[in-house]
Tab-separated table of N, CA and C in Angstrom:
chain	number	residue	atom	x	y	z
A	222	MET	N	0.552	-1.363	0.069
A	222	MET	CA	-0.235	-0.219	0.026
A	222	MET	C	0.737	1.289	0.150
A	223	ASN	N	0.963	1.718	-1.121
A	223	ASN	CA	1.585	3.060	-1.220
A	223	ASN	C	0.747	4.155	-0.162
A	224	GLU	N	1.709	4.880	0.886
A	224	GLU	CA	1.442	5.961	2.170
A	224	GLU	C	1.465	7.556	1.520
A	225	PRO	N	0.816	8.108	1.429
A	225	PRO	CA	1.223	9.486	1.749
A	225	PRO	C	2.392	9.856	1.540
A	226	LEU	N	2.886	11.063	0.859
A	226	LEU	CA	4.287	11.119	1.329
A	226	LEU	C	4.471	12.417	2.392
A	227	GLY	N	3.131	12.858	3.062
A	227	GLY	CA	2.847	13.992	4.242
A	227	GLY	C	3.328	12.777	5.721
A	228	LEU	N	3.208	11.518	5.506
A	228	LEU	CA	3.217	10.457	6.109
A	228	LEU	C	4.805	10.016	6.350
A	229	TYR	N	5.868	10.557	5.155
A	229	TYR	CA	7.459	10.024	5.434
A	229	TYR	C	7.566	11.458	6.114
A	230	VAL	N	6.913	12.584	5.772
A	230	VAL	CA	7.424	13.991	5.963
A	230	VAL	C	7.302	13.899	7.633
A	231	MET	N	6.171	13.488	8.305
A	231	MET	CA	6.191	13.489	9.593
A	231	MET	C	7.137	12.762	10.274
A	232	ALA	N	7.297	11.317	9.439
A	232	ALA	CA	8.035	10.434	10.219
A	232	ALA	C	9.531	10.819	10.304
A	233	ALA	N	9.919	11.406	8.627
A	233	ALA	CA	11.321	11.992	8.936
A	233	ALA	C	11.744	13.348	10.198
A	234	ILE	N	10.450	14.325	10.265
A	234	ILE	CA	10.616	14.679	11.642
A	234	ILE	C	10.854	14.325	12.599
A	235	TYR	N	10.156	13.562	13.143
A	235	TYR	CA	10.143	12.718	14.317
A	235	TYR	C	11.198	12.217	14.727
A	236	CYS	N	11.887	11.655	13.309
A	236	CYS	CA	13.014	10.806	13.431
A	236	CYS	C	14.165	12.318	13.742
A	237	ILE	N	14.553	12.581	12.843
A	237	ILE	CA	15.330	13.957	13.396
A	237	ILE	C	15.400	14.593	14.505
A	238	ALA	N	14.032	15.004	14.820
A	238	ALA	CA	13.784	15.248	16.389
A	238	ALA	C	14.365	14.093	17.788
A	239	GLY	N	14.286	13.551	17.276
A	239	GLY	CA	13.921	11.912	18.184
A	239	GLY	C	16.026	12.368	18.136
A	240	ILE	N	16.807	12.470	16.877
A	240	ILE	CA	18.488	12.084	16.921
A	240	ILE	C	18.581	13.941	17.839
A	241	MET	N	17.918	14.476	17.526
A	241	MET	CA	18.444	15.662	18.170
A	241	MET	C	18.843	15.701	19.800
A	242	HIS	N	18.193	14.675	20.115
A	242	HIS	CA	17.800	14.507	21.717
A	242	HIS	C	18.928	13.769	22.414
A	243	PHE	N	19.832	13.358	21.406
A	243	PHE	CA	21.594	12.592	21.566
A	243	PHE	C	22.334	13.432	21.145
A	244	ILE	N	22.055	13.944	19.805
A	244	ILE	CA	23.104	15.124	19.922
A	244	ILE	C	23.456	16.795	20.809
A	245	LYS	N	22.195	16.828	21.183
A	245	LYS	CA	22.068	18.289	22.159
A	245	LYS	C	21.143	17.761	23.600
A	246	PRO	N	21.576	17.173	24.158
A	246	PRO	CA	20.468	16.511	25.305
A	246	PRO	C	20.639	17.612	26.367
A	247	LYS	N	21.813	18.188	26.707
A	247	LYS	CA	21.704	19.409	27.409
A	247	LYS	C	20.384	20.801	26.818
A	248	ALA	N	20.093	20.653	25.798
A	248	ALA	CA	19.240	21.589	25.490
A	248	ALA	C	18.123	21.484	26.018
A	249	TYR	N	17.709	19.789	25.712
A	249	TYR	CA	16.379	19.701	25.996
A	249	TYR	C	16.202	19.205	27.751
A	250	MET	N	17.711	18.851	27.841
A	250	MET	CA	17.415	18.764	29.812
A	250	MET	C	17.083	20.237	30.683
A	251	ARG	N	17.712	21.193	29.843
A	251	ARG	CA	17.564	22.568	30.586
A	251	ARG	C	15.862	23.208	30.660
A	252	ILE	N	15.008	22.412	29.461
A	252	ILE	CA	13.387	22.701	29.580
A	252	ILE	C	12.562	21.616	30.315
A	253	MET	N	13.392	20.524	30.815
A	253	MET	CA	12.691	19.706	31.726
A	253	MET	C	11.838	20.588	33.197
A	254	PRO	N	10.592	20.241	33.179
A	254	PRO	CA	10.109	20.845	34.103
A	254	PRO	C	11.061	19.972	35.335
A	255	ASN	N	10.884	20.637	36.660
A	255	ASN	CA	11.745	20.475	37.927
A	255	ASN	C	10.984	19.138	38.560
A	256	TYR	N	10.164	19.139	38.240
A	256	TYR	CA	9.366	17.866	39.180
A	256	TYR	C	9.184	16.497	38.821
A	257	LEU	N	10.257	16.568	37.667
A	257	LEU	CA	10.349	15.391	37.040
A	257	LEU	C	11.703	15.181	37.253
A	258	PRO	N	11.671	13.939	37.716
A	258	PRO	CA	12.937	13.055	37.781
A	258	PRO	C	13.855	12.767	36.368
A	259	LYS	N	15.317	12.396	37.035
A	259	LYS	CA	16.270	12.067	36.004
A	259	LYS	C	16.133	12.819	34.710
A	260	HIS	N	16.078	14.099	34.535
A	260	HIS	CA	16.234	14.357	33.282
A	260	HIS	C	16.754	14.212	32.415
A	261	LYS	N	18.111	13.531	32.405
A	261	LYS	CA	19.213	13.274	31.399
A	261	LYS	C	18.173	11.377	30.370
A	262	THR	N	17.915	10.955	31.640
A	262	THR	CA	17.161	9.825	30.973
A	262	THR	C	15.863	9.639	30.662
A	263	LEU	N	15.170	10.881	30.929
A	263	LEU	CA	13.868	11.225	30.201
A	263	LEU	C	14.201	11.525	28.785
A	264	VAL	N	15.195	12.763	28.635
A	264	VAL	CA	15.578	13.203	27.349
A	264	VAL	C	15.647	12.185	26.343
A	265	TYR	N	16.937	11.116	26.831
A	265	TYR	CA	16.988	9.858	25.893
A	265	TYR	C	16.302	8.759	25.531
A	266	LEU	N	15.251	9.014	26.655
A	266	LEU	CA	13.645	8.240	26.436
A	266	LEU	C	13.015	8.728	25.509
A	267	SER	N	12.745	9.514	25.548
A	267	SER	CA	11.750	10.569	24.993
A	267	SER	C	12.295	10.723	23.338
A	268	GLY	N	13.552	10.489	23.415
A	268	GLY	CA	14.508	11.113	22.029
A	268	GLY	C	14.342	9.508	21.427
A	269	LEU	N	14.159	8.090	22.102
A	269	LEU	CA	14.194	7.142	21.781
A	269	LEU	C	12.682	6.592	21.497
A	270	ALA	N	11.942	7.040	21.890
A	270	ALA	CA	10.530	6.879	21.511
A	270	ALA	C	9.743	7.743	20.199
A	271	GLU	N	10.657	8.742	20.257
A	271	GLU	CA	10.271	9.778	18.790
A	271	GLU	C	11.376	8.568	17.673
A	272	ILE	N	12.203	8.670	18.274
A	272	ILE	CA	12.780	7.906	16.703
A	272	ILE	C	11.834	6.128	16.234
A	273	LEU	N	11.502	5.585	17.288
A	273	LEU	CA	10.733	4.473	17.076
A	273	LEU	C	9.584	4.523	16.353
A	274	LEU	N	8.911	5.449	17.261
A	274	LEU	CA	7.676	6.327	16.379
A	274	LEU	C	7.572	6.413	15.215
A	275	ALA	N	8.944	7.315	14.479
A	275	ALA	CA	9.272	7.384	13.484
A	275	ALA	C	9.174	6.194	12.405
A	276	ILE	N	10.082	5.312	12.966
A	276	ILE	CA	10.514	4.469	11.989
A	276	ILE	C	9.034	3.729	12.399
A	277	GLY	N	7.950	3.547	13.528
A	277	GLY	CA	6.828	2.762	12.859
A	277	GLY	C	5.940	3.098	11.884
A	278	LEU	N	6.284	4.446	12.092
A	278	LEU	CA	4.694	4.995	10.746
A	278	LEU	C	5.305	4.540	9.421
A	279	CYS	N	6.315	3.982	9.251
A	279	CYS	CA	7.039	3.579	7.839
A	279	CYS	C	6.771	2.283	7.970
A	280	ILE	N	6.056	1.431	8.351
A	280	ILE	CA	5.629	-0.250	8.477
A	280	ILE	C	4.473	-0.241	9.010
A	281	PRO	N	4.048	-0.762	7.291
A	281	PRO	CA	2.653	-0.799	7.631
A	281	PRO	C	1.593	-1.280	8.945
A	282	THR	N	2.276	-2.614	9.404
A	282	THR	CA	1.544	-3.507	10.614
A	282	THR	C	1.894	-2.115	12.099
A	283	LEU	N	2.866	-1.321	11.893
A	283	LEU	CA	3.186	-0.334	13.086
A	283	LEU	C	2.763	0.611	13.197
A	284	LYS	N	2.083	0.971	11.882
A	284	LYS	CA	1.528	2.893	11.520
A	284	LYS	C	0.701	3.095	12.588
A	285	THR	N	-0.523	2.346	12.744
A	285	THR	CA	-1.499	2.884	13.845
A	285	THR	C	-1.143	2.929	14.479
A	286	ILE	N	-0.660	2.054	15.096
A	286	ILE	CA	-0.209	1.953	17.170
A	286	ILE	C	1.188	3.153	16.630
A	287	SER	N	1.713	3.289	16.319
A	287	SER	CA	3.051	4.575	15.970
A	287	SER	C	1.839	5.898	15.957
A	288	ILE	N	0.812	5.915	15.376
A	288	ILE	CA	0.311	7.278	15.505
A	288	ILE	C	-0.480	7.721	16.574
A	289	TYR	N	-0.725	6.383	17.369
A	289	TYR	CA	-1.768	7.117	18.518
A	289	TYR	C	-0.575	6.562	19.801
A	290	GLY	N	0.500	6.578	19.331
A	290	GLY	CA	1.549	6.446	20.542
A	290	GLY	C	2.674	8.217	20.310
A	291	ILE	N	2.439	8.738	19.138
A	291	ILE	CA	3.051	9.602	18.895
A	291	ILE	C	1.748	11.151	19.928
A	292	ILE	N	0.668	10.633	19.408
A	292	ILE	CA	-0.623	11.535	19.851
A	292	ILE	C	-0.136	11.663	21.395
A	293	ALA	N	-0.113	10.126	21.970
A	293	ALA	CA	-0.123	10.149	23.212
A	293	ALA	C	1.564	11.183	24.044
A	294	MET	N	2.024	10.942	22.757
A	294	MET	CA	3.893	11.728	23.551
A	294	MET	C	3.634	12.775	23.221
A	295	LEU	N	2.521	13.872	21.765
A	295	LEU	CA	2.566	15.138	21.836
A	295	LEU	C	1.729	15.636	23.073
A	296	ALA	N	0.554	15.058	23.775
A	296	ALA	CA	0.337	15.128	24.806
A	296	ALA	C	0.957	15.428	26.361
A	297	VAL	N	1.723	13.810	26.255
A	297	VAL	CA	2.772	14.418	27.232
A	297	VAL	C	4.055	15.772	27.151
A	298	PHE	N	4.031	15.898	26.065
A	298	PHE	CA	4.937	17.227	26.089
A	298	PHE	C	4.435	18.648	26.223
A	299	LEU	N	2.954	18.347	26.206
A	299	LEU	CA	2.783	20.002	26.440
A	299	LEU	C	3.008	20.066	28.030
A	300	LEU	N	3.145	19.237	28.818
A	300	LEU	CA	3.872	19.480	30.106
A	300	LEU	C	4.694	20.435	30.448
A	301	VAL	N	5.931	20.060	29.167
A	301	VAL	CA	7.114	20.908	29.058
A	301	VAL	C	6.735	22.245	28.754
A	302	HIS	N	5.912	21.949	27.296
A	302	HIS	CA	5.317	23.241	26.949
A	302	HIS	C	4.336	24.569	28.297
A	303	PHE	N	3.836	24.315	28.979
A	303	PHE	CA	3.105	24.837	29.849
A	303	PHE	C	4.322	25.082	30.694
A	304	TYR	N	5.281	24.167	31.292
A	304	TYR	CA	6.166	24.403	32.289
A	304	TYR	C	7.412	26.045	31.570
A	305	MET	N	7.686	25.613	30.659
A	305	MET	CA	8.478	26.382	29.590
A	305	MET	C	7.700	27.675	29.773
A	306	LEU	N	6.386	28.025	29.987
A	306	LEU	CA	5.534	29.451	30.216
A	306	LEU	C	5.867	29.714	31.534
A	307	SER	N	5.814	29.004	32.564
A	307	SER	CA	6.115	29.203	34.307
A	307	SER	C	7.358	30.322	34.258
A	308	SER	N	8.080	30.554	34.072
A	308	SER	CA	9.059	31.733	33.772
A	308	SER	C	10.223	31.683	33.163
A	309	LYS	N	10.958	33.068	32.940
A	309	LYS	CA	11.726	33.454	32.644
A	309	LYS	C	12.949	32.479	32.286
A	310	LYS	N	13.375	32.022	33.466
A	310	LYS	CA	14.522	30.842	33.720
A	310	LYS	C	14.295	29.534	32.850
A	311	ALA	N	12.977	29.424	32.773
A	311	ALA	CA	12.149	28.240	32.584
A	311	ALA	C	11.866	28.094	30.554
A	312	SER	N	11.731	29.373	30.327
A	312	SER	CA	11.682	29.673	29.086
A	312	SER	C	12.615	29.274	27.971
A	313	ALA	N	14.270	29.334	28.743
A	313	ALA	CA	15.247	28.411	27.948
A	313	ALA	C	15.599	30.045	26.783
A	314	GLY	N	15.495	30.975	27.451
A	314	GLY	CA	15.142	32.367	26.133
A	314	GLY	C	14.445	32.144	25.010
A	315	PHE	N	13.768	31.403	25.098
A	315	PHE	CA	12.703	32.181	23.998
A	315	PHE	C	11.560	32.433	24.321
A	316	PRO	N	11.345	33.792	22.691
A	316	PRO	CA	10.013	34.535	22.925
A	316	PRO	C	8.769	33.779	23.687
A	317	LYS	N	8.048	34.954	24.477
A	317	LYS	CA	7.001	34.610	25.296
A	317	LYS	C	6.029	34.141	23.944
A	318	TRP	N	6.003	34.705	22.755
A	318	TRP	CA	5.423	34.338	21.538
A	318	TRP	C	5.096	32.881	20.623
A	319	LEU	N	6.558	32.903	20.501
A	319	LEU	CA	6.656	31.621	20.530
A	319	LEU	C	6.545	30.294	21.394
A	320	LEU	N	6.677	30.467	22.594
A	320	LEU	CA	6.128	29.351	23.728
A	320	LEU	C	4.940	28.966	23.548
A	321	LEU	N	3.878	30.313	23.315
A	321	LEU	CA	2.474	30.400	23.163
A	321	LEU	C	1.747	29.725	21.994
A	322	PHE	N	2.589	30.095	20.877
A	322	PHE	CA	2.776	29.451	19.633
A	322	PHE	C	2.598	28.316	19.827
A	323	ARG	N	3.619	27.724	20.205
A	323	ARG	CA	3.866	26.293	20.537
A	323	ARG	C	3.058	25.423	20.932
A	324	LEU	N	1.806	25.825	21.726
A	324	LEU	CA	0.752	25.269	22.560
A	324	LEU	C	-0.046	24.504	21.273
A	325	PRO	N	-0.663	25.705	20.683
A	325	PRO	CA	-1.880	25.048	19.524
A	325	PRO	C	-1.107	24.164	18.777
A	326	LEU	N	0.462	24.404	18.468
A	326	LEU	CA	0.779	23.480	17.613
A	326	LEU	C	0.886	22.140	17.873
A	327	GLN	N	0.789	22.031	19.132
A	327	GLN	CA	0.765	20.541	19.604
A	327	GLN	C	-0.487	19.719	19.029
A	328	PHE	N	-1.442	20.760	19.148
A	328	PHE	CA	-2.427	20.245	18.984
A	328	PHE	C	-2.666	19.983	17.170
A	329	VAL	N	-2.245	21.030	16.730
A	329	VAL	CA	-2.282	20.582	15.346
A	329	VAL	C	-1.283	19.650	14.631
A	330	LEU	N	-0.025	19.482	15.310
A	330	LEU	CA	0.775	17.831	14.909
A	330	LEU	C	-0.456	16.500	15.821
A	331	MET	N	-1.052	16.624	17.042
A	331	MET	CA	-1.637	15.690	16.806
A	331	MET	C	-2.755	15.095	15.379
A	332	TYR	N	-3.478	16.595	14.955
A	332	TYR	CA	-4.692	16.013	14.117
A	332	TYR	C	-3.725	16.026	12.602
A	333	TRP	N	-3.003	15.984	12.774
A	333	TRP	CA	-1.879	15.667	11.398
A	333	TRP	C	-1.587	14.386	11.484
A	334	ALA	N	-0.994	14.013	13.055
A	334	ALA	CA	-1.178	11.943	12.843
A	334	ALA	C	-2.454	11.530	12.616
A	335	TRP	N	-3.494	11.904	13.332
A	335	TRP	CA	-4.565	11.365	13.509
A	335	TRP	C	-5.313	11.470	12.157
A	336	THR	N	-4.814	12.044	10.929
A	336	THR	CA	-5.372	12.138	9.470
A	336	THR	C	-4.641	10.565	8.605
A	337	TYR	N	-3.666	10.211	9.788
A	337	TYR	CA	-3.235	9.398	8.538
A	337	TYR	C	-3.701	8.158	9.304
A	338	LEU	N	-4.605	7.988	10.346
A	338	LEU	CA	-5.599	6.575	10.837
A	338	LEU	C	-6.450	6.465	9.661
A	339	ASN	N	-6.250	4.748	9.118
A	339	ASN	CA	-7.255	4.419	8.422
A	339	ASN	C	-8.670	3.240	8.986
């Protein structure tokens, strides 16, 4: 079955994002909420999850579960986005308008994934 190009674009985006967790882990640890334990471990696990889910999008038997996994992951990542709005230090230097923009963007990304469910 031929999948739409957008599905592979999505897979590439999540794969690259996941790899970045291993290349620049400090950037991700800086934005982790204080109430979460073991920031480095969580950064690596979330990066691995993004990579595995991206690969799963490209495997027909794993596509559906990967889409649900991406939607769940994006919902969990909302914790980080709200945390970044909580203080200047937590914002990691990003302007407030960009941090606010990221909140609805998460829902757009969830919807984008949802559209590939058959």
